[in-house]
Amino acid sequence: KMTVKAVKMPCTAPNVYTKVPDGGWGWTIAFAFFFVEALTYGIIKSFGVFFNDLMESFDETNSRISWIISICVFVQTFTAPLSTVLSNRFGHRFVVMAGGVLISTGMVTASFARTVVDMYVTIGVISGLGYCLSFLPTVTILSQYFDKRRSLVTAVASTGECFAVFSFAPAITALKEQIGWRYSLLSVGVLQLSIVICGSLLRPIIIKEQEEVKAQPPEEPTETKYMLENEQTRTSIESIDSGVEITTSPSNVPGKTKAEPKSEEPKEHVQILAVENNSTPPEPKTKLLDFSVMKDYSFICYAFFGLFATLGFFAPSLYIIPLSLSLGISKDHSAYILSAMAIAEVFGRISAGWVLNKKPIRKIYIELICVVLLSVALFAFPFASEFWGLMTCSIFFGFMLGTVAGTHIPLLAEDDVVGIAKMSSAAGVYVFIQSLAGLAGPPLAGVLVDTTQNYSSAFYSCAAGMVLGAVFLSLVRPCKAGLCRRQQQCAEESAAEAVVLDLPDDFIEMDIGKAENSGKGCESM
C-alpha cells in the first residue's frame, strides 16, 4: 500500500511525496492562497468604490473609467501563458513574489496619476501583469497538493476575495472620507506588497510513486527482470532481454525438451517488482507550455464557457454601487449591499466545495446548474427598485457567483475536462482565452450605460454572456465522452494488431521455418 511520506529537506527545497498528500504543506499553501485571493480579486472587485471619485477627478465618463479595470483584467488573463511558462521555468515561488512587487508598484504609482491614461498604464498594465503572476501559479500549486479534498479546500481558500470585498468596501469608503481617494489607493498598494510573503510559502511538490505491478500473461514479453520463489510449484521465466535462449513447452516440442531453470518463481500469480537503477536515463524535459490541450474538444467547449461567463464576473461588482446610487440609495447603504454580496459569495464557495467533494458525483453537471441559476440572478437585478430588492438580488447573485467563481478553474483538473496532468498548461490557455471577455466586458457595459442612461443595461449584457457560457458548458461532457470512446476503440484496434504482429523471435517454430527455407534455398542452387 502506498504511504504518504515527505522527505525532510530545507524550506527552500521541494516537498517529495510518494502520492498526493491531501494535506501536509498543502494547508500552508491554502493559507497563502486565501490572502492572495483577498489582495488580487478582492481588490479588483472592491475597485467600484473609487468609480465616482475618478469620474469627478478626471472628468471622464463611465465607459472610460471602466477601461481601467478592463485593461487590468485583460492583461491579467492575456498573460496567463506567460505566467505558466515562467512558473515552469523559475518555479511558482519566485513568480508569485515578483507579481506581488508589480501589483504594489502599479497601485502606489496610480495614486499619483493625473489623467485616466496614467491609470490605464499603472493599474491596467503593471498591476494587471502582477495579478496574473500572483494568482494563477498559486491556484495551480494548490491543486497539486490535494486530490480528494481539492474542490473543498480550493473553494474555502478562495473565499479570501469575498472577505476582502466585505471588509475593504466599507473600510476604503470610510478611509476616503478621512484622507481622500489618492491616499486610500496608496494604502491599498502598500497592503498588497504582502503578497510577496505569501509567495515565499509556495514550496514545489514532487510525486515519486513506488510502483508494484502485477505481471501480464506469460506469453507477453516484459523488459523487467523478476524472480520469486514458491515452495510447491517451481518453474522459470526469463526476460527476453536476458540473453538466454528459452525453449518451448513440452507440448510444442517432441521429446519434451525443457529449458534449464536459472531461478524459480510461481507460475500463475507472478509479481513484478520494478527495480530502480541508479543509472536511469534522464527524463524528457517538461514542456514550458503544452498547447496540445487545444486538440481536446471538451477543453475547447470549456474555454468558450469561461470566455462568455467572464462577462458576468466583474461588471456586477463594479456597477452595483452606481446602480444603487441611481436608485436614491445612500453611499453607506450601497457599500452594505456590496458587502452582503461578498458574504453570500463566501457561503456559495463553501457550499459548492462541499457538494463537489461528495463522491460519486458528476461535477461538471453541478457547475452547469450553478451557471444557469447565476444567469437568473443577473436578469433579476433590473427589476429591483429599492434597497431591500437590490439587497435580495445581490445576496442571490453573490451566492451563485461563489459556486461558479470558486470552482471553474480547479475543475480543469477533473477528467471530464483535461485532468491533473495537464492542469498547469490548461489553466494558462484557459485564462488566456478569457482575456477577450475581460477586456470587452466592463467597457461594453459602460457603453450601454452611457447610451441608455440606465445602469440596468449593464446587467443585461452580463446575463446574455452567462447564458452563452451555459450552452458551451453543457457540451463539455458529451465531447469528452465521445473522445474517450474513440480513444478506446483505437486502443483496442492497436492491441489486436499487436497480438497478431508482435511475435517473439525465439519461438522454435520460427527457427524451424527459417531452417526449412534455407534448405530449400540450397536445393534450388
XYZ file of C-alpha atoms in Angstrom:
525
model
C 0.000 0.000 0.000
C 1.338 3.420 -0.909
C 2.074 5.720 2.002
C 2.302 9.472 2.214
C 5.879 10.132 3.102
C 7.537 13.506 2.894
C 11.289 13.768 2.531
C 12.812 16.157 5.058
C 14.544 18.910 3.172
C 15.392 22.563 3.714
C 12.491 25.019 3.441
C 13.667 26.142 0.026
C 13.682 22.611 -1.426
C 10.609 20.912 -2.891
C 8.397 18.562 -0.893
C 8.733 14.973 -2.139
C 5.819 12.585 -1.559
C 5.029 9.059 -2.677
C 1.464 10.166 -3.518
C -0.647 13.320 -3.465
C -0.642 14.209 0.248
C -4.132 15.756 0.513
C -2.725 17.931 3.278
C 0.744 18.378 4.736
C 2.354 21.557 3.490
C -0.724 21.969 1.310
C -2.517 23.583 4.260
C 0.112 26.314 4.270
C -0.390 26.753 0.523
C -4.154 27.079 1.123
C -3.482 29.738 3.776
C -1.303 31.667 1.327
C -3.892 31.320 -1.435
C -6.547 32.808 0.863
C -4.575 36.040 1.202
C -3.502 36.095 -2.448
C -7.197 35.913 -3.416
C -8.008 38.715 -0.975
C -5.280 41.008 -2.302
C -5.904 40.333 -6.006
C -9.527 39.649 -6.942
C -10.714 41.160 -3.663
C -9.170 44.498 -4.592
C -10.408 44.289 -8.193
C -13.990 43.708 -7.042
C -13.735 46.497 -4.465
C -12.479 49.000 -7.032
C -16.033 50.155 -7.662
C -15.811 52.367 -4.543
C -13.365 54.596 -6.472
C -15.560 54.968 -9.573
C -17.381 58.192 -8.733
C -14.196 59.780 -7.337
C -12.289 59.038 -10.522
C -15.100 60.339 -12.719
C -15.149 63.619 -10.772
C -11.350 63.997 -10.539
C -10.615 63.247 -14.200
C -13.974 64.491 -15.565
C -14.482 61.261 -17.520
C -17.437 59.053 -18.484
C -18.390 55.629 -17.133
C -17.010 53.792 -20.131
C -13.574 55.471 -19.973
C -13.229 54.800 -16.246
C -14.351 51.204 -16.842
C -11.355 50.718 -19.131
C -9.064 50.827 -16.070
C -10.379 47.513 -14.754
C -10.924 46.178 -18.266
C -7.286 46.635 -19.216
C -6.238 45.199 -15.860
C -8.367 42.072 -16.318
C -7.305 41.753 -19.956
C -3.583 41.913 -19.109
C -4.136 39.525 -16.214
C -5.785 36.918 -18.416
C -3.898 37.568 -21.664
C -0.522 36.981 -19.989
C -1.662 33.721 -18.367
C 0.504 31.580 -20.719
C 3.488 33.747 -19.744
C 2.724 33.007 -16.100
C 2.664 29.281 -16.867
C 5.979 29.422 -18.759
C 7.698 31.419 -16.013
C 6.344 29.105 -13.303
C 7.604 26.004 -15.112
C 10.970 27.674 -15.704
C 11.676 29.503 -12.447
C 9.206 27.975 -10.003
C 5.930 29.188 -8.512
C 7.541 30.913 -5.517
C 9.673 33.355 -7.483
C 6.895 34.215 -9.954
C 4.327 34.982 -7.237
C 6.777 37.148 -5.311
C 7.613 39.099 -8.465
C 3.897 39.524 -9.115
C 3.386 40.981 -5.650
C 6.044 43.596 -6.317
C 4.419 44.558 -9.642
C 0.939 44.847 -8.103
C 2.138 47.107 -5.303
C 4.221 49.235 -7.674
C 1.337 49.801 -10.066
C -1.183 50.668 -7.354
C 1.148 53.045 -5.490
C 2.088 54.796 -8.732
C -1.595 55.106 -9.669
C -2.234 57.188 -6.564
C -0.150 59.947 -8.192
C -1.901 59.715 -11.599
C -3.033 62.951 -13.229
C -5.039 61.525 -16.121
C -7.087 58.419 -16.743
C -4.428 57.276 -19.232
C -1.953 57.124 -16.357
C -4.396 54.773 -14.640
C -4.512 52.603 -17.759
C -0.749 52.091 -17.562
C -0.270 51.772 -13.800
C -3.289 49.743 -12.679
C -4.187 48.320 -16.077
C -0.804 47.112 -17.349
C 1.616 46.977 -14.402
C -0.768 45.764 -11.699
C -2.627 43.589 -14.230
C 0.553 41.683 -15.040
C 1.245 41.336 -11.336
C -2.234 39.905 -10.711
C -1.596 37.217 -13.309
C 1.826 36.281 -11.934
C 0.413 36.069 -8.396
C -2.938 34.338 -8.759
C -2.514 31.601 -11.384
C 0.651 29.917 -10.012
C -0.872 29.877 -6.517
C -4.089 28.118 -7.530
C -2.117 25.705 -9.727
C 0.264 24.557 -6.995
C -2.626 24.302 -4.517
C -4.368 21.821 -6.845
C -1.187 19.695 -6.924
C -1.183 19.281 -3.117
C -4.752 17.935 -2.946
C -6.729 15.207 -4.676
C -9.806 14.011 -2.787
C -10.209 17.313 -0.918
C -9.248 19.531 -3.871
C -12.688 21.004 -4.552
C -13.469 21.745 -0.910
C -10.059 23.187 0.010
C -9.877 25.358 -3.108
C -13.397 26.662 -2.531
C -12.737 27.533 1.103
C -9.360 29.141 0.357
C -10.865 31.181 -2.484
C -13.222 32.879 -0.032
C -10.363 35.287 0.628
C -11.669 37.614 -2.067
C -15.142 37.559 -0.503
C -13.865 38.543 2.930
C -11.752 41.208 1.225
C -14.763 42.740 -0.540
C -16.779 42.530 2.678
C -14.108 44.352 4.682
C -12.409 46.517 2.039
C -15.532 48.162 0.596
C -16.689 49.796 3.868
C -13.116 50.368 5.072
C -11.990 52.135 1.893
C -15.217 54.165 1.847
C -14.549 55.338 5.409
C -10.860 55.912 4.682
C -11.689 58.111 1.688
C -13.731 60.381 3.940
C -10.660 60.919 6.134
C -7.670 61.092 3.781
C -9.105 61.196 0.255
C -9.121 58.659 -2.562
C -5.456 59.128 -3.537
C -4.014 58.248 -0.137
C -6.550 55.450 0.177
C -5.292 53.984 -3.090
C -1.722 54.389 -1.836
C -2.582 52.471 1.334
C -4.096 49.647 -0.711
C -0.908 49.407 -2.785
C 1.272 49.133 0.305
C -1.016 46.435 1.717
C -0.737 44.409 -1.499
C 3.025 44.143 -1.017
C 2.302 41.375 1.498
C 1.702 39.065 -1.496
C 5.486 38.672 -1.522
C 5.269 36.955 1.879
C 2.543 34.632 0.613
C 4.662 33.738 -2.411
C 7.601 32.777 -0.224
C 5.478 29.984 1.291
C 4.889 28.172 -2.008
C 7.137 25.125 -1.847
C 7.062 22.991 -5.016
C 5.885 19.395 -4.815
C 7.312 16.256 -6.432
C 5.390 12.959 -6.569
C 7.573 9.839 -6.819
C 5.366 6.778 -6.910
C 6.586 3.410 -5.669
C 5.064 1.045 -8.181
C 4.168 -2.606 -7.565
C 2.719 -4.029 -10.747
C 1.229 -7.444 -11.410
C 2.600 -9.446 -14.327
C 0.748 -9.815 -17.593
C 0.083 -13.271 -19.100
C 3.325 -15.271 -19.631
C 3.200 -15.038 -23.417
C 3.703 -11.268 -23.321
C 7.404 -10.366 -23.011
C 8.486 -7.865 -20.342
C 11.560 -5.701 -20.068
C 11.828 -6.072 -16.305
C 13.836 -8.768 -14.523
C 11.759 -10.579 -11.946
C 12.402 -13.526 -9.672
C 10.188 -15.030 -6.935
C 10.124 -18.461 -5.326
C 7.282 -20.806 -4.491
C 7.691 -23.968 -2.381
C 5.103 -26.094 -4.208
C 5.288 -25.118 -7.889
C 8.664 -24.318 -9.415
C 9.257 -23.098 -12.932
C 11.346 -20.473 -14.578
C 10.660 -17.407 -16.666
C 13.280 -15.170 -18.104
C 13.185 -11.749 -19.710
C 13.521 -11.524 -23.473
C 16.496 -9.227 -22.940
C 18.334 -11.642 -20.604
C 20.302 -13.127 -23.496
C 19.374 -16.758 -22.633
C 17.521 -18.800 -25.253
C 14.201 -20.150 -23.984
C 12.890 -23.406 -25.478
C 9.256 -24.045 -25.954
C 6.997 -26.012 -23.642
C 6.829 -29.856 -23.884
C 3.502 -29.668 -25.652
C 5.110 -27.849 -28.556
C 8.291 -29.900 -28.996
C 8.590 -33.644 -29.410
C 10.823 -35.153 -26.833
C 9.609 -32.812 -24.135
C 12.639 -30.600 -24.146
C 12.895 -28.290 -21.100
C 14.714 -25.053 -20.575
C 17.402 -25.128 -17.939
C 15.988 -23.293 -14.947
C 18.013 -20.318 -13.842
C 15.770 -19.324 -10.969
C 12.357 -20.216 -9.724
C 9.054 -18.454 -9.158
C 5.270 -19.100 -9.201
C 3.718 -19.966 -12.494
C 0.263 -18.420 -12.161
C 0.423 -15.350 -9.897
C 3.671 -13.538 -10.561
C 4.571 -10.141 -9.176
C 6.964 -7.844 -10.956
C 8.956 -5.620 -8.667
C 10.248 -2.592 -10.509
C 13.944 -2.293 -9.766
C 15.279 1.225 -9.685
C 18.610 1.650 -11.374
C 20.960 4.393 -10.324
C 21.905 4.962 -13.934
C 18.375 5.550 -15.179
C 18.153 7.511 -18.422
C 17.350 11.188 -17.993
C 13.670 12.090 -18.125
C 12.480 14.193 -21.041
C 12.206 17.873 -20.311
C 8.792 19.148 -19.299
C 7.178 21.424 -21.833
C 7.022 25.005 -20.630
C 3.578 25.349 -22.216
C 1.609 22.457 -23.685
C -0.833 23.652 -26.346
C -1.948 20.081 -27.087
C -4.976 20.728 -24.861
C -6.362 22.744 -27.764
C -6.927 19.435 -29.587
C -9.346 18.331 -26.866
C -12.910 19.246 -27.860
C -14.090 19.139 -24.259
C -11.457 21.704 -23.263
C -12.394 23.942 -26.205
C -16.037 23.961 -25.072
C -14.953 24.643 -21.501
C -12.751 27.523 -22.685
C -15.687 29.097 -24.534
C -17.727 28.732 -21.361
C -15.067 30.710 -19.497
C -14.907 33.273 -22.283
C -18.608 34.178 -22.128
C -19.072 33.647 -18.396
C -16.335 36.192 -17.679
C -18.699 38.862 -18.992
C -20.775 38.336 -15.867
C -17.993 38.026 -13.299
C -16.747 41.594 -12.882
C -19.356 44.073 -14.147
C -21.943 43.495 -11.362
C -19.360 44.176 -8.662
C -18.287 47.346 -10.487
C -21.794 48.657 -11.180
C -23.752 47.631 -8.091
C -22.804 50.812 -6.215
C -23.548 53.189 -9.148
C -26.841 51.330 -9.673
C -27.828 51.723 -6.035
C -26.878 55.420 -6.066
C -29.010 55.947 -9.169
C -31.957 54.474 -7.257
C -31.516 57.046 -4.493
C -29.759 54.763 -2.002
C -27.113 56.404 0.201
C -23.378 55.677 -0.120
C -23.237 53.830 3.199
C -26.151 51.554 2.309
C -24.639 50.973 -1.151
C -21.426 49.748 0.486
C -23.502 47.401 2.658
C -25.074 45.906 -0.463
C -21.621 45.115 -1.882
C -20.561 43.648 1.464
C -23.682 41.473 1.618
C -22.869 40.184 -1.866
C -19.386 39.263 -0.673
C -20.662 37.393 2.401
C -23.155 35.461 0.275
C -20.302 34.561 -2.064
C -18.428 33.027 0.881
C -21.302 30.649 1.579
C -21.616 29.920 -2.125
C -17.983 28.918 -2.441
C -18.036 26.726 0.658
C -21.316 25.091 -0.359
C -20.023 24.350 -3.863
C -16.802 22.893 -2.473
C -18.725 20.693 -0.050
C -21.090 19.414 -2.740
C -18.321 18.802 -5.294
C -16.307 16.933 -2.652
C -19.003 14.265 -2.492
C -18.424 11.063 -4.472
C -19.655 9.727 -6.763
C -20.826 12.918 -8.431
C -20.511 14.405 -11.906
C -19.037 17.800 -11.034
C -19.487 19.321 -14.473
C -23.288 18.983 -14.176
C -23.331 20.677 -10.771
C -21.360 23.534 -12.319
C -23.895 23.788 -15.147
C -26.817 24.107 -12.718
C -24.981 26.882 -10.846
C -24.272 28.788 -14.091
C -27.945 28.647 -15.093
C -29.014 29.992 -11.691
C -26.340 32.692 -11.929
C -27.894 33.817 -15.221
C -31.266 34.087 -13.488
C -29.695 36.227 -10.764
C -28.258 38.644 -13.331
C -31.619 39.021 -15.063
C -33.215 39.836 -11.686
C -31.161 42.991 -10.995
C -33.040 45.347 -13.377
C -36.322 44.544 -11.585
C -35.052 45.841 -8.213
C -36.232 49.364 -7.438
C -35.366 49.908 -3.768
C -32.821 48.919 -1.104
C -34.209 45.561 0.018
C -34.948 44.407 -3.511
C -31.385 45.192 -4.549
C -30.080 43.553 -1.389
C -32.008 40.361 -2.157
C -30.696 40.243 -5.733
C -27.146 40.896 -4.517
C -27.279 38.082 -1.961
C -28.667 35.617 -4.519
C -26.120 36.710 -7.120
C -23.244 36.565 -4.611
C -24.141 33.020 -3.547
C -24.387 31.744 -7.123
C -21.251 33.637 -8.149
C -19.386 31.888 -5.353
C -20.430 28.460 -6.607
C -19.036 29.217 -10.077
C -16.075 31.534 -9.449
C -14.532 29.261 -6.831
C -14.667 26.104 -8.930
C -14.371 26.919 -12.648
C -10.528 26.884 -12.709
C -10.000 23.880 -10.345
C -12.472 21.895 -12.486
C -9.806 21.852 -15.210
C -8.066 19.192 -13.124
C -11.056 16.856 -13.424
C -11.028 14.058 -16.005
C -14.160 15.497 -17.619
C -12.020 18.416 -18.866
C -8.240 17.767 -19.125
C -7.076 16.088 -15.889
C -4.463 16.994 -13.291
C -1.508 16.069 -15.537
C -2.253 18.957 -17.915
C -3.680 21.303 -15.280
C -0.852 23.845 -15.419
C -0.851 24.355 -19.189
C -4.640 24.127 -19.426
C -5.062 26.841 -16.781
C -2.731 29.150 -18.702
C -4.524 28.636 -22.012
C -7.961 28.798 -20.381
C -7.329 32.120 -18.638
C -5.683 33.427 -21.823
C -8.893 32.771 -23.751
C -10.847 34.577 -21.037
C -8.817 37.719 -21.708
C -11.026 38.909 -24.575
C -14.128 38.898 -22.386
C -12.206 40.508 -19.548
C -11.202 43.318 -21.881
C -14.593 43.814 -23.521
C -16.981 43.118 -20.630
C -16.860 46.252 -18.423
C -16.447 48.747 -21.326
C -19.355 47.112 -23.159
C -21.462 47.553 -20.049
C -20.203 51.140 -19.747
C -21.160 51.949 -23.351
C -24.651 50.535 -22.775
C -24.994 52.630 -19.622
C -23.863 55.827 -21.407
C -26.195 55.087 -24.328
C -29.319 54.149 -22.374
C -28.627 56.268 -19.270
C -29.705 53.230 -17.282
C -27.416 51.007 -15.200
C -29.753 48.039 -15.662
C -28.490 47.556 -19.214
C -25.060 46.581 -17.843
C -26.628 43.611 -16.055
C -28.488 42.519 -19.188
C -25.209 42.264 -21.097
C -23.715 40.190 -18.287
C -26.714 37.853 -18.242
C -26.537 37.320 -22.005
C -22.887 36.299 -21.766
C -23.629 33.905 -18.898
C -26.372 32.188 -20.893
C -23.982 31.591 -23.783
C -21.452 30.228 -21.302
C -24.045 27.760 -20.001
C -24.647 26.493 -23.539
C -20.960 25.677 -24.087
C -20.608 24.182 -20.601
C -23.412 21.748 -21.396
C -21.339 20.429 -24.336
C -18.204 19.611 -22.318
C -19.251 16.185 -21.046
C -20.700 14.925 -24.375
C -17.495 15.940 -26.180
C -15.340 14.199 -23.574
C -17.424 11.022 -23.671
C -17.193 10.869 -27.467
C -13.428 11.413 -27.379
C -12.953 8.658 -24.789
C -14.938 6.203 -26.892
C -12.827 6.971 -29.958
C -9.609 6.558 -27.977
C -10.817 3.249 -26.535
C -11.656 1.913 -29.986
C -8.231 2.932 -31.301
C -6.544 1.290 -28.313
C -8.445 -1.957 -28.858
C -7.560 -1.996 -32.547
C -3.893 -1.353 -31.763
C -3.868 -4.111 -29.163
C -5.403 -6.571 -31.637
C -2.786 -5.725 -34.248
C -0.020 -6.097 -31.672
C -1.204 -9.599 -30.722
C -1.097 -10.693 -34.368
C 2.111 -8.997 -35.451
C 4.326 -8.846 -32.365
C 5.665 -12.440 -32.235
C 8.908 -13.194 -30.328
C 11.963 -14.158 -32.337
C 12.818 -17.141 -30.143
C 9.826 -19.334 -30.998
C 11.164 -22.701 -32.155
C 8.548 -22.811 -34.894
C 10.126 -19.720 -36.405
C 13.570 -21.279 -36.150
C 12.341 -24.451 -37.876
C 10.707 -22.309 -40.543
C 13.977 -20.498 -41.126
C 15.834 -23.819 -41.413
C 13.362 -25.187 -43.943
C 13.576 -22.037 -46.034
C 17.353 -22.156 -46.020
C 17.280 -25.835 -47.027
C 15.022 -25.090 -49.963
C 17.358 -22.340 -50.999
C 20.321 -24.698 -51.055
C 18.413 -27.260 -53.144
C 17.476 -24.614 -55.686
C 21.118 -23.667 -56.010
